[in-house]
mmCIF file of C-alpha atoms in Angstrom:
data_model
loop_
_atom_site.group_PDB
_atom_site.id
_atom_site.type_symbol
_atom_site.label_atom_id
_atom_site.label_comp_id
_atom_site.label_asym_id
_atom_site.label_seq_id
_atom_site.Cartn_x
_atom_site.Cartn_y
_atom_site.Cartn_z
ATOM 1 C CA MET A 28 5.542 -113.147 -30.190
ATOM 2 C CA LYS A 29 2.077 -114.335 -29.431
ATOM 3 C CA ASN A 30 -0.924 -112.774 -31.141
ATOM 4 C CA GLN A 31 1.029 -110.528 -33.495
ATOM 5 C CA ASN A 32 -2.154 -108.917 -34.731
ATOM 6 C CA LYS A 33 -2.871 -107.354 -31.346
ATOM 7 C CA THR A 34 -2.043 -103.738 -30.594
ATOM 8 C CA GLN A 35 0.354 -104.321 -27.709
ATOM 9 C CA VAL A 36 3.836 -103.608 -26.481
ATOM 10 C CA ALA A 37 6.593 -106.125 -27.018
ATOM 11 C CA VAL A 38 6.709 -107.295 -23.406
ATOM 12 C CA THR A 39 3.294 -108.984 -23.480
ATOM 13 C CA GLY A 40 3.130 -112.708 -22.849
ATOM 14 C CA LEU A 41 6.849 -113.377 -23.319
ATOM 15 C CA LYS A 42 8.783 -116.011 -21.379
ATOM 16 C CA ILE A 43 12.127 -115.407 -19.658
ATOM 17 C CA LYS A 44 14.379 -116.247 -16.606
ATOM 18 C CA THR A 45 15.394 -114.640 -13.224
ATOM 19 C CA SER A 46 18.668 -113.875 -11.330
ATOM 20 C CA THR A 47 20.518 -112.084 -8.398
ATOM 21 C CA VAL A 48 23.896 -110.289 -7.581
ATOM 22 C CA LEU A 49 25.888 -108.231 -5.044
ATOM 23 C CA LEU A 50 25.360 -104.735 -6.481
ATOM 24 C CA ALA A 51 22.002 -104.020 -4.852
ATOM 25 C CA ALA A 52 23.576 -102.720 -1.639
ATOM 26 C CA ALA A 53 25.404 -99.986 -3.543
ATOM 27 C CA VAL A 54 22.285 -99.049 -5.484
ATOM 28 C CA ILE A 55 20.122 -98.926 -2.355
ATOM 29 C CA ALA A 56 22.775 -96.768 -0.663
ATOM 30 C CA LEU A 57 22.555 -94.427 -3.641
ATOM 31 C CA ILE A 58 18.798 -93.977 -3.482
ATOM 32 C CA THR A 59 18.263 -94.174 0.297
ATOM 33 C CA PRO A 60 18.948 -90.445 0.984
ATOM 34 C CA SER A 61 16.042 -89.488 -1.272
ATOM 35 C CA ALA A 62 13.568 -92.008 0.115
ATOM 36 C CA ALA A 63 12.264 -89.611 2.741
ATOM 37 C CA THR A 64 11.335 -87.093 0.047
ATOM 38 C CA ALA A 65 9.187 -89.478 -1.986
ATOM 39 C CA GLY A 66 6.432 -87.634 -3.798
ATOM 40 C CA PRO A 67 2.842 -88.066 -2.619
ATOM 41 C CA LYS A 68 0.514 -90.331 -4.509
ATOM 42 C CA SER A 69 -1.671 -88.148 -6.689
ATOM 43 C CA ASP A 70 -5.418 -88.350 -6.922
ATOM 44 C CA HIS A 71 -7.060 -88.391 -10.340
ATOM 45 C CA ARG A 72 -7.207 -84.606 -10.439
ATOM 46 C CA GLY A 73 -3.434 -84.609 -10.554
ATOM 47 C CA GLY A 74 -3.169 -87.793 -12.648
ATOM 48 C CA ALA A 75 -2.668 -87.662 -16.377
ATOM 49 C CA ALA A 76 -5.992 -89.283 -17.175
ATOM 50 C CA GLY A 77 -7.905 -86.734 -15.147
ATOM 51 C CA ARG A 78 -6.017 -83.791 -16.580
ATOM 52 C CA ARG A 79 -6.634 -85.021 -20.106
ATOM 53 C CA ASP A 80 -10.356 -84.411 -19.535
ATOM 54 C CA HIS A 81 -9.749 -80.759 -18.651
ATOM 55 C CA GLU A 82 -6.608 -79.570 -20.427
ATOM 56 C CA HIS A 83 -7.438 -79.532 -24.105
ATOM 57 C CA GLY A 84 -5.221 -76.467 -24.340
ATOM 58 C CA GLY A 85 -2.265 -78.861 -24.048
ATOM 59 C CA ARG A 86 -3.307 -80.971 -27.043
ATOM 60 C CA ASN A 87 -1.930 -80.314 -30.479
ATOM 61 C CA GLU A 88 -3.506 -82.371 -33.196
ATOM 62 C CA ASN A 89 -0.927 -81.123 -35.708
ATOM 63 C CA HIS A 90 1.962 -82.241 -33.489
ATOM 64 C CA ASN A 91 2.994 -78.665 -32.771
ATOM 65 C CA GLY A 92 2.658 -79.131 -29.013
ATOM 66 C CA GLY A 93 2.187 -76.194 -26.680
ATOM 67 C CA ARG A 94 2.113 -76.194 -22.930
ATOM 68 C CA GLY A 95 -1.259 -76.901 -21.405
ATOM 69 C CA LYS A 96 -2.680 -74.944 -18.505
ATOM 70 C CA ARG A 97 -1.412 -75.716 -15.042
ATOM 71 C CA SER A 98 -3.796 -76.582 -12.266
ATOM 72 C CA GLU A 99 -3.867 -74.799 -8.925
ATOM 73 C CA GLY A 100 -2.179 -71.619 -10.272
ATOM 74 C CA GLY A 101 0.654 -69.861 -8.544
ATOM 75 C CA ASP A 102 4.366 -70.453 -8.440
ATOM 76 C CA ARG A 103 5.267 -74.005 -9.416
ATOM 77 C CA HIS A 104 7.955 -74.314 -6.735
ATOM 78 C CA HIS A 105 5.370 -73.908 -3.965
ATOM 79 C CA ARG A 106 3.110 -76.808 -4.995
ATOM 80 C CA GLU A 107 3.008 -79.844 -2.764
ATOM 81 C CA ALA A 108 2.190 -82.346 -5.516
ATOM 82 C CA PRO A 109 3.421 -82.756 -9.100
ATOM 83 C CA THR A 110 1.107 -81.809 -11.946
ATOM 84 C CA ALA A 111 0.773 -83.296 -15.435
ATOM 85 C CA THR A 112 0.522 -81.333 -18.689
ATOM 86 C CA LEU A 113 -0.204 -82.868 -22.085
ATOM 87 C CA LEU A 114 2.688 -81.664 -24.232
ATOM 88 C CA VAL A 115 2.117 -83.622 -27.481
ATOM 89 C CA SER A 116 -0.599 -85.879 -28.906
ATOM 90 C CA GLY A 117 -1.356 -87.613 -32.185
ATOM 91 C CA LEU A 118 1.872 -89.563 -32.667
ATOM 92 C CA GLU A 119 1.615 -93.000 -34.315
ATOM 93 C CA GLY A 120 2.879 -95.680 -31.979
ATOM 94 C CA SER A 121 5.379 -93.719 -29.897
ATOM 95 C CA GLN A 122 7.446 -96.005 -27.672
ATOM 96 C CA GLY A 123 11.094 -95.234 -26.862
ATOM 97 C CA SER A 124 12.801 -91.926 -26.096
ATOM 98 C CA THR A 125 15.987 -90.207 -25.041
ATOM 99 C CA VAL A 126 17.307 -86.717 -24.319
ATOM 100 C CA GLY A 127 19.585 -85.629 -27.151
ATOM 101 C CA PRO A 128 22.819 -83.620 -26.982
ATOM 102 C CA ASP A 129 20.822 -80.459 -27.682
ATOM 103 C CA GLY A 130 18.568 -81.006 -24.650
ATOM 104 C CA ALA A 131 15.519 -81.925 -26.741
ATOM 105 C CA LEU A 132 13.455 -85.103 -26.511
ATOM 106 C CA TYR A 133 13.813 -87.693 -29.258
ATOM 107 C CA VAL A 134 10.902 -90.123 -29.561
ATOM 108 C CA THR A 135 10.457 -93.153 -31.820
ATOM 109 C CA GLU A 136 7.299 -93.724 -33.871
ATOM 110 C CA ASN A 137 7.106 -97.348 -34.883
ATOM 111 C CA LEU A 138 4.193 -97.178 -37.349
ATOM 112 C CA GLU A 139 6.038 -94.758 -39.616
ATOM 113 C CA GLY A 140 9.672 -95.744 -39.024
ATOM 114 C CA ARG A 141 10.380 -92.257 -37.734
ATOM 115 C CA ILE A 142 12.227 -90.467 -34.928
ATOM 116 C CA TRP A 143 10.715 -87.194 -33.749
ATOM 117 C CA ARG A 144 12.517 -84.258 -32.162
ATOM 118 C CA VAL A 145 10.334 -82.641 -29.475
ATOM 119 C CA ASP A 146 11.005 -79.274 -27.867
ATOM 120 C CA PRO A 147 10.541 -79.996 -24.138
ATOM 121 C CA GLU A 148 9.208 -76.497 -23.425
ATOM 122 C CA THR A 149 6.905 -75.739 -26.363
ATOM 123 C CA GLY A 150 6.037 -79.272 -27.483
ATOM 124 C CA GLN A 151 6.941 -78.427 -31.092
ATOM 125 C CA VAL A 152 7.507 -81.643 -33.031
ATOM 126 C CA THR A 153 9.751 -81.961 -36.081
ATOM 127 C CA THR A 154 11.056 -84.981 -37.981
ATOM 128 C CA PHE A 155 14.617 -85.860 -36.991
ATOM 129 C CA ALA A 156 14.894 -89.079 -39.030
ATOM 130 C CA SER A 157 12.628 -91.127 -41.273
ATOM 131 C CA GLY A 158 12.732 -94.117 -43.607
ATOM 132 C CA LEU A 159 13.521 -96.698 -40.916
ATOM 133 C CA PRO A 160 11.690 -100.055 -41.034
ATOM 134 C CA ALA A 161 8.132 -99.632 -39.804
ATOM 135 C CA GLY A 162 6.306 -102.017 -37.495
ATOM 136 C CA LEU A 163 4.416 -104.809 -39.239
ATOM 137 C CA PHE A 164 1.673 -105.483 -36.722
ATOM 138 C CA GLY A 165 0.461 -102.195 -35.316
ATOM 139 C CA ILE A 166 1.353 -100.051 -32.350
ATOM 140 C CA GLY A 167 3.944 -101.537 -30.012
ATOM 141 C CA ASN A 168 4.735 -104.526 -32.215
ATOM 142 C CA GLY A 169 8.124 -103.704 -33.648
ATOM 143 C CA GLY A 170 9.746 -101.297 -36.036
ATOM 144 C CA VAL A 171 11.908 -98.563 -34.514
ATOM 145 C CA VAL A 172 11.314 -98.939 -30.769
ATOM 146 C CA ASP A 173 14.062 -96.894 -29.097
ATOM 147 C CA VAL A 174 16.855 -94.398 -29.746
ATOM 148 C CA ALA A 175 20.150 -93.415 -28.101
ATOM 149 C CA PHE A 176 22.935 -90.912 -28.785
ATOM 150 C CA ILE A 177 26.704 -91.188 -28.593
ATOM 151 C CA GLY A 178 27.980 -87.673 -29.110
ATOM 152 C CA LYS A 179 25.836 -86.099 -31.809
ATOM 153 C CA THR A 180 25.146 -89.388 -33.594
ATOM 154 C CA ALA A 181 21.810 -91.134 -33.094
ATOM 155 C CA TYR A 182 21.360 -94.899 -33.048
ATOM 156 C CA ALA A 183 17.950 -96.495 -33.573
ATOM 157 C CA LEU A 184 16.862 -99.870 -32.236
ATOM 158 C CA VAL A 185 14.720 -101.777 -34.758
ATOM 159 C CA THR A 186 12.968 -105.079 -34.050
ATOM 160 C CA GLY A 187 10.217 -107.388 -35.286
ATOM 161 C CA VAL A 188 10.898 -106.738 -38.981
ATOM 162 C CA ALA A 189 12.849 -109.837 -40.072
ATOM 163 C CA SER A 190 11.628 -112.968 -41.847
ATOM 164 C CA ASP A 191 10.431 -114.644 -38.628
ATOM 165 C CA SER A 192 7.926 -111.769 -38.335
ATOM 166 C CA GLY A 193 7.051 -111.805 -42.026
ATOM 167 C CA GLY A 194 9.380 -108.931 -42.927
ATOM 168 C CA THR A 195 12.520 -108.461 -44.986
ATOM 169 C CA SER A 196 14.510 -105.943 -42.903
ATOM 170 C CA VAL A 197 17.382 -106.246 -40.461
ATOM 171 C CA VAL A 198 16.706 -106.534 -36.726
ATOM 172 C CA GLY A 199 19.344 -104.540 -34.907
ATOM 173 C CA ILE A 200 20.959 -101.151 -34.300
ATOM 174 C CA TYR A 201 20.895 -98.573 -37.103
ATOM 175 C CA ARG A 202 23.320 -95.626 -37.115
ATOM 176 C CA MET A 203 21.625 -92.505 -38.436
ATOM 177 C CA ASP A 204 23.863 -90.901 -41.077
ATOM 178 C CA GLY A 205 21.362 -88.240 -42.146
ATOM 179 C CA PRO A 206 17.670 -87.317 -41.957
ATOM 180 C CA ALA A 207 16.732 -90.209 -44.265
ATOM 181 C CA SER A 208 19.914 -92.294 -44.449
ATOM 182 C CA PHE A 209 21.331 -94.907 -42.111
ATOM 183 C CA THR A 210 23.785 -97.776 -41.779
ATOM 184 C CA VAL A 211 23.153 -101.062 -39.971
ATOM 185 C CA LEU A 212 25.699 -101.017 -37.139
ATOM 186 C CA ALA A 213 24.819 -104.388 -35.597
ATOM 187 C CA ASP A 214 22.689 -107.220 -36.980
ATOM 188 C CA ILE A 215 21.210 -108.430 -33.709
ATOM 189 C CA GLY A 216 18.769 -110.716 -35.501
ATOM 190 C CA GLU A 217 21.592 -112.634 -37.178
ATOM 191 C CA PHE A 218 23.484 -112.869 -33.885
ATOM 192 C CA ASN A 219 20.429 -114.292 -32.151
ATOM 193 C CA LEU A 220 19.887 -116.865 -34.911
ATOM 194 C CA LEU A 221 23.472 -118.062 -34.514
ATOM 195 C CA ASN A 222 23.468 -117.825 -30.704
ATOM 196 C CA PRO A 223 20.086 -118.954 -29.347
ATOM 197 C CA PRO A 224 19.443 -118.890 -25.576
ATOM 198 C CA THR A 225 21.219 -121.639 -23.654
ATOM 199 C CA ILE A 226 18.576 -121.804 -20.941
ATOM 200 C CA PRO A 227 15.530 -123.744 -22.142
ATOM 201 C CA PHE A 228 12.261 -121.823 -22.342
ATOM 202 C CA HIS A 229 9.665 -121.129 -25.009
ATOM 203 C CA PHE A 230 10.213 -118.225 -27.391
ATOM 204 C CA ASP A 231 8.423 -117.259 -30.580
ATOM 205 C CA LEU A 232 10.917 -115.153 -32.537
ATOM 206 C CA PRO A 233 14.410 -116.576 -33.160
ATOM 207 C CA THR A 234 15.684 -113.075 -33.994
ATOM 208 C CA GLY A 235 14.334 -111.869 -30.648
ATOM 209 C CA PHE A 236 12.165 -108.905 -29.780
ATOM 210 C CA GLN A 237 14.277 -106.053 -28.447
ATOM 211 C CA PHE A 238 12.772 -103.407 -26.175
ATOM 212 C CA ALA A 239 15.317 -100.789 -25.045
ATOM 213 C CA ILE A 240 18.795 -99.467 -25.883
ATOM 214 C CA GLU A 241 21.101 -97.656 -23.442
ATOM 215 C CA THR A 242 24.636 -96.334 -23.875
ATOM 216 C CA TYR A 243 27.254 -98.195 -21.820
ATOM 217 C CA ARG A 244 31.066 -97.975 -21.752
ATOM 218 C CA GLY A 245 31.369 -96.511 -25.231
ATOM 219 C CA GLY A 246 28.797 -98.854 -26.742
ATOM 220 C CA PHE A 247 25.303 -100.083 -25.963
ATOM 221 C CA LEU A 248 23.200 -102.432 -23.892
ATOM 222 C CA VAL A 249 20.005 -103.819 -25.441
ATOM 223 C CA THR A 250 17.206 -105.663 -23.647
ATOM 224 C CA ASP A 251 15.497 -108.537 -25.440
ATOM 225 C CA ALA A 252 12.045 -109.263 -24.024
ATOM 226 C CA ASN A 253 11.603 -112.441 -26.084
ATOM 227 C CA LEU A 254 14.999 -114.122 -25.741
ATOM 228 C CA ASN A 255 15.266 -113.120 -22.105
ATOM 229 C CA ARG A 256 18.615 -111.386 -21.987
ATOM 230 C CA VAL A 257 20.625 -108.181 -22.241
ATOM 231 C CA LEU A 258 23.101 -107.871 -25.118
ATOM 232 C CA ARG A 259 26.199 -105.723 -25.256
ATOM 233 C CA VAL A 260 27.041 -104.083 -28.590
ATOM 234 C CA THR A 261 30.248 -102.177 -29.393
ATOM 235 C CA LEU A 262 30.597 -99.334 -31.892
ATOM 236 C CA ASP A 263 32.347 -101.855 -34.152
ATOM 237 C CA GLY A 264 29.137 -103.881 -34.229
ATOM 238 C CA GLU A 265 30.459 -106.716 -32.056
ATOM 239 C CA ILE A 266 27.618 -108.373 -30.113
ATOM 240 C CA SER A 267 27.802 -110.498 -26.962
ATOM 241 C CA VAL A 268 25.454 -111.700 -24.230
ATOM 242 C CA PHE A 269 25.860 -109.418 -21.200
ATOM 243 C CA ILE A 270 23.457 -111.253 -18.867
ATOM 244 C CA ASP A 271 20.518 -113.620 -19.311
ATOM 245 C CA PHE A 272 17.351 -114.252 -17.291
ATOM 246 C CA ASP A 273 14.434 -116.569 -16.752
ATOM 247 C CA ASN A 274 10.740 -115.686 -17.009
ATOM 248 C CA ILE A 275 10.877 -111.995 -15.975
ATOM 249 C CA VAL A 276 10.514 -109.916 -19.211
ATOM 250 C CA PRO A 277 13.458 -107.448 -19.222
ATOM 251 C CA THR A 278 12.401 -103.983 -20.380
ATOM 252 C CA GLY A 279 13.863 -100.516 -19.614
ATOM 253 C CA LEU A 280 17.461 -99.707 -18.648
ATOM 254 C CA ALA A 281 19.403 -97.046 -16.746
ATOM 255 C CA VAL A 282 23.130 -96.905 -16.002
ATOM 256 C CA PHE A 283 25.035 -95.533 -12.991
ATOM 257 C CA ALA A 284 28.823 -95.845 -13.503
ATOM 258 C CA GLU A 285 29.184 -99.543 -14.341
ATOM 259 C CA THR A 286 26.043 -100.599 -12.513
ATOM 260 C CA VAL A 287 23.011 -101.347 -14.676
ATOM 261 C CA LEU A 288 19.462 -100.849 -13.409
ATOM 262 C CA MET A 289 16.749 -102.737 -15.270
ATOM 263 C CA ALA A 290 12.949 -102.855 -15.107
ATOM 264 C CA GLU A 291 11.158 -106.187 -15.233
ATOM 265 C CA GLY A 292 7.625 -106.632 -16.515
ATOM 266 C CA GLY A 293 7.434 -110.027 -14.824
ATOM 267 C CA PRO A 294 5.874 -113.211 -16.234
ATOM 268 C CA ASP A 295 2.196 -113.366 -17.142
ATOM 269 C CA PRO A 296 -0.023 -112.242 -15.522
ATOM 270 C CA HIS A 297 2.358 -109.412 -14.475
ATOM 271 C CA THR A 298 1.247 -109.169 -10.851
ATOM 272 C CA PRO A 299 2.567 -106.410 -8.534
ATOM 273 C CA GLN A 300 4.917 -108.885 -6.884
ATOM 274 C CA THR A 301 6.678 -109.632 -10.184
ATOM 275 C CA GLY A 302 7.151 -106.046 -11.368
ATOM 276 C CA LYS A 303 10.694 -105.269 -10.206
ATOM 277 C CA VAL A 304 13.740 -103.064 -10.550
ATOM 278 C CA VAL A 305 16.979 -105.080 -10.425
ATOM 279 C CA SER A 306 20.692 -104.295 -10.662
ATOM 280 C CA PHE A 307 23.740 -106.040 -12.116
ATOM 281 C CA GLY A 308 27.213 -105.266 -13.419
ATOM 282 C CA PRO A 309 29.673 -106.318 -16.131
ATOM 283 C CA LYS A 310 30.767 -109.425 -14.244
ATOM 284 C CA SER A 311 27.441 -110.326 -12.628
ATOM 285 C CA PRO A 312 26.138 -113.800 -13.419
ATOM 286 C CA THR A 313 22.815 -112.888 -11.811
ATOM 287 C CA ALA A 314 20.822 -109.791 -10.867
ATOM 288 C CA THR A 315 19.776 -108.440 -7.468
ATOM 289 C CA GLU A 316 16.332 -107.080 -6.658
ATOM 290 C CA VAL A 317 16.341 -103.374 -5.770
ATOM 291 C CA ALA A 318 12.582 -102.778 -5.410
ATOM 292 C CA SER A 319 9.228 -104.349 -6.271
ATOM 293 C CA GLY A 320 5.498 -104.005 -5.666
ATOM 294 C CA VAL A 321 4.027 -102.366 -8.811
ATOM 295 C CA PRO A 322 2.909 -104.410 -11.842
ATOM 296 C CA PHE A 323 4.264 -104.472 -15.380
ATOM 297 C CA LEU A 324 7.325 -102.190 -15.061
ATOM 298 C CA VAL A 325 8.675 -101.077 -18.445
ATOM 299 C CA GLU A 326 11.166 -98.331 -17.619
ATOM 300 C CA VAL A 327 13.658 -97.153 -14.998
ATOM 301 C CA GLU A 328 15.366 -93.760 -14.966
ATOM 302 C CA PHE A 329 17.391 -91.482 -12.678
ATOM 303 C CA GLY A 330 15.760 -88.126 -11.966
ATOM 304 C CA GLY A 331 17.046 -84.971 -10.303
ATOM 305 C CA GLY A 332 19.300 -85.467 -7.294
ATOM 306 C CA GLY A 333 20.017 -89.071 -8.265
ATOM 307 C CA ARG A 334 16.541 -90.267 -7.299
ATOM 308 C CA LEU A 335 15.511 -93.458 -9.070
ATOM 309 C CA TYR A 336 12.093 -93.751 -10.718
ATOM 310 C CA ALA A 337 10.288 -96.493 -12.618
ATOM 311 C CA LEU A 338 7.302 -96.620 -14.939
ATOM 312 C CA SER A 339 4.411 -99.073 -14.841
ATOM 313 C CA ILE A 340 2.492 -99.544 -18.081
ATOM 314 C CA GLY A 341 -0.563 -100.494 -16.013
ATOM 315 C CA THR A 342 -2.618 -103.264 -14.460
ATOM 316 C CA PHE A 343 -2.451 -106.430 -16.552
ATOM 317 C CA ASP A 344 -5.703 -107.717 -18.066
ATOM 318 C CA PRO A 345 -5.476 -111.458 -18.885
ATOM 319 C CA ILE A 346 -8.473 -111.185 -21.223
ATOM 320 C CA THR A 347 -6.917 -108.575 -23.521
ATOM 321 C CA ASP A 348 -3.397 -109.822 -22.729
ATOM 322 C CA PHE A 349 -2.325 -106.225 -22.163
ATOM 323 C CA ALA A 350 -2.411 -103.322 -19.713
ATOM 324 C CA VAL A 351 -5.746 -101.750 -18.776
ATOM 325 C CA PRO A 352 -5.969 -98.183 -20.177
ATOM 326 C CA ASP A 353 -5.381 -95.313 -17.703
ATOM 327 C CA THR A 354 -3.848 -97.582 -15.039
ATOM 328 C CA GLY A 355 -0.182 -96.764 -15.654
ATOM 329 C CA ALA A 356 1.916 -94.992 -13.050
ATOM 330 C CA LEU A 357 5.154 -93.161 -12.420
ATOM 331 C CA VAL A 358 6.690 -94.577 -9.236
ATOM 332 C CA LYS A 359 9.647 -93.723 -7.055
ATOM 333 C CA VAL A 360 12.160 -96.324 -5.874
ATOM 334 C CA ASN A 361 12.696 -96.165 -2.108
ATOM 335 C CA GLY A 362 15.746 -97.282 -0.166
ATOM 336 C CA ASP A 363 13.748 -99.942 1.687
ATOM 337 C CA GLY A 364 12.919 -101.785 -1.552
ATOM 338 C CA THR A 365 9.395 -100.407 -1.925
ATOM 339 C CA LEU A 366 7.870 -98.308 -4.720
ATOM 340 C CA THR A 367 5.837 -95.137 -4.083
ATOM 341 C CA VAL A 368 3.281 -93.973 -6.655
ATOM 342 C CA VAL A 369 4.066 -90.387 -7.688
ATOM 343 C CA MET A 370 1.531 -90.031 -10.519
ATOM 344 C CA ASP A 371 -1.178 -92.502 -11.524
ATOM 345 C CA GLY A 372 -3.852 -92.565 -14.219
ATOM 346 C CA LEU A 373 -1.310 -92.701 -17.076
ATOM 347 C CA ASP A 374 -2.508 -94.350 -20.297
ATOM 348 C CA GLN A 375 -0.099 -97.150 -21.296
ATOM 349 C CA PRO A 376 3.164 -95.259 -20.706
ATOM 350 C CA THR A 377 6.297 -96.873 -22.164
ATOM 351 C CA SER A 378 9.217 -94.459 -21.782
ATOM 352 C CA LEU A 379 10.464 -91.909 -19.249
ATOM 353 C CA GLU A 380 13.018 -89.091 -19.426
ATOM 354 C CA PHE A 381 14.047 -86.347 -16.985
ATOM 355 C CA ILE A 382 15.109 -82.797 -17.774
ATOM 356 C CA GLY A 383 15.870 -81.031 -14.520
ATOM 357 C CA ASP A 384 13.080 -81.746 -12.043
ATOM 358 C CA ASP A 385 10.504 -82.437 -14.752
ATOM 359 C CA ALA A 386 9.632 -85.899 -16.047
ATOM 360 C CA TYR A 387 8.519 -86.601 -19.605
ATOM 361 C CA VAL A 388 6.353 -89.673 -20.118
ATOM 362 C CA VAL A 389 5.819 -91.161 -23.587
ATOM 363 C CA THR A 390 2.767 -93.361 -24.127
ATOM 364 C CA LEU A 391 1.895 -96.036 -26.674
ATOM 365 C CA THR A 392 -1.212 -93.991 -27.443
ATOM 366 C CA GLY A 393 0.892 -91.256 -29.067
ATOM 367 C CA GLU A 394 1.089 -88.745 -26.216
ATOM 368 C CA ILE A 395 3.902 -87.068 -24.311
ATOM 369 C CA TRP A 396 3.113 -85.805 -20.804
ATOM 370 C CA ARG A 397 5.228 -83.414 -18.795
ATOM 371 C CA ILE A 398 5.085 -84.004 -15.031
ATOM 372 C CA ASP A 399 6.311 -80.945 -13.157
ATOM 373 C CA ASP A 400 7.733 -80.370 -9.693
ATOM 374 C CA LEU A 401 9.430 -83.704 -9.062
#
């Protein structure tokens, strides 16, 4: 990666490649019925940044959470716009997340090599796993960056810790065997060293820089934002290239049957036109655009009723080479290929989960926000 000493997420300034396929029609058909119910764009009173100024009751400096106050009192089901509540703060480099088999949130903390369990109602935070390789260059620059479950077993995605980053640990998928014990399931770094990209472009880390992990057909898909591709990994640790791209920065993943939805950050300078959601399948040589129009997308997720949402980390600043604080947004994917802002003012959000009609947004700045009434 460029400028390893910067506090930034892995997608910054990386070079990749672009593609297209025939699955977009099916995906658009899936999301079109919900397009008419797209949530209204919030003003800053409803945005996370604005509510952070007023809802200190939602903060918990000891990581014990607690629901913050809701604005515009009354029954939540009668509100016209979603509201944001700060559920947790004070985490150290939170980045990836998932909903576990027990219905709780599981969030990675790269600075400490830890996975947190978060009660989605109370915000109570407890350590689920620790002792994983920590990031070497600050928040958002490697270590444990995402987590997924198959059954009751958790699998952690670890990146940016091998010798090409100045570390001595394995880049890959770690199976959690206990609260402080694990087994390397797949050495993705070694695979990448032996199987470099076949499409010529510049990259900085031969072991790659992985961003997200998603379960798929009994195994996993992993995005690599430095080597410009998605890998498939089986539970036996077998690794293969699922699909590769050009300069588009692959980030978050969601799966519907065998169709894969993926967010693209887009090449520098991450303009709105290059932030996209695309789709592809197991036999797709290229990917098809589903929607675009918001910069620096880092996540895509299905919400209640099968509605598709995406997450923008914010407006790209070429001077800092990163997203401007408090410019992130939760957006809804419409059937006509557009994106509607549902909640803006988010501070460098990186991961999104849904439990019922509520969205949970994890930020690089160590916060978890609950957005109600979606």
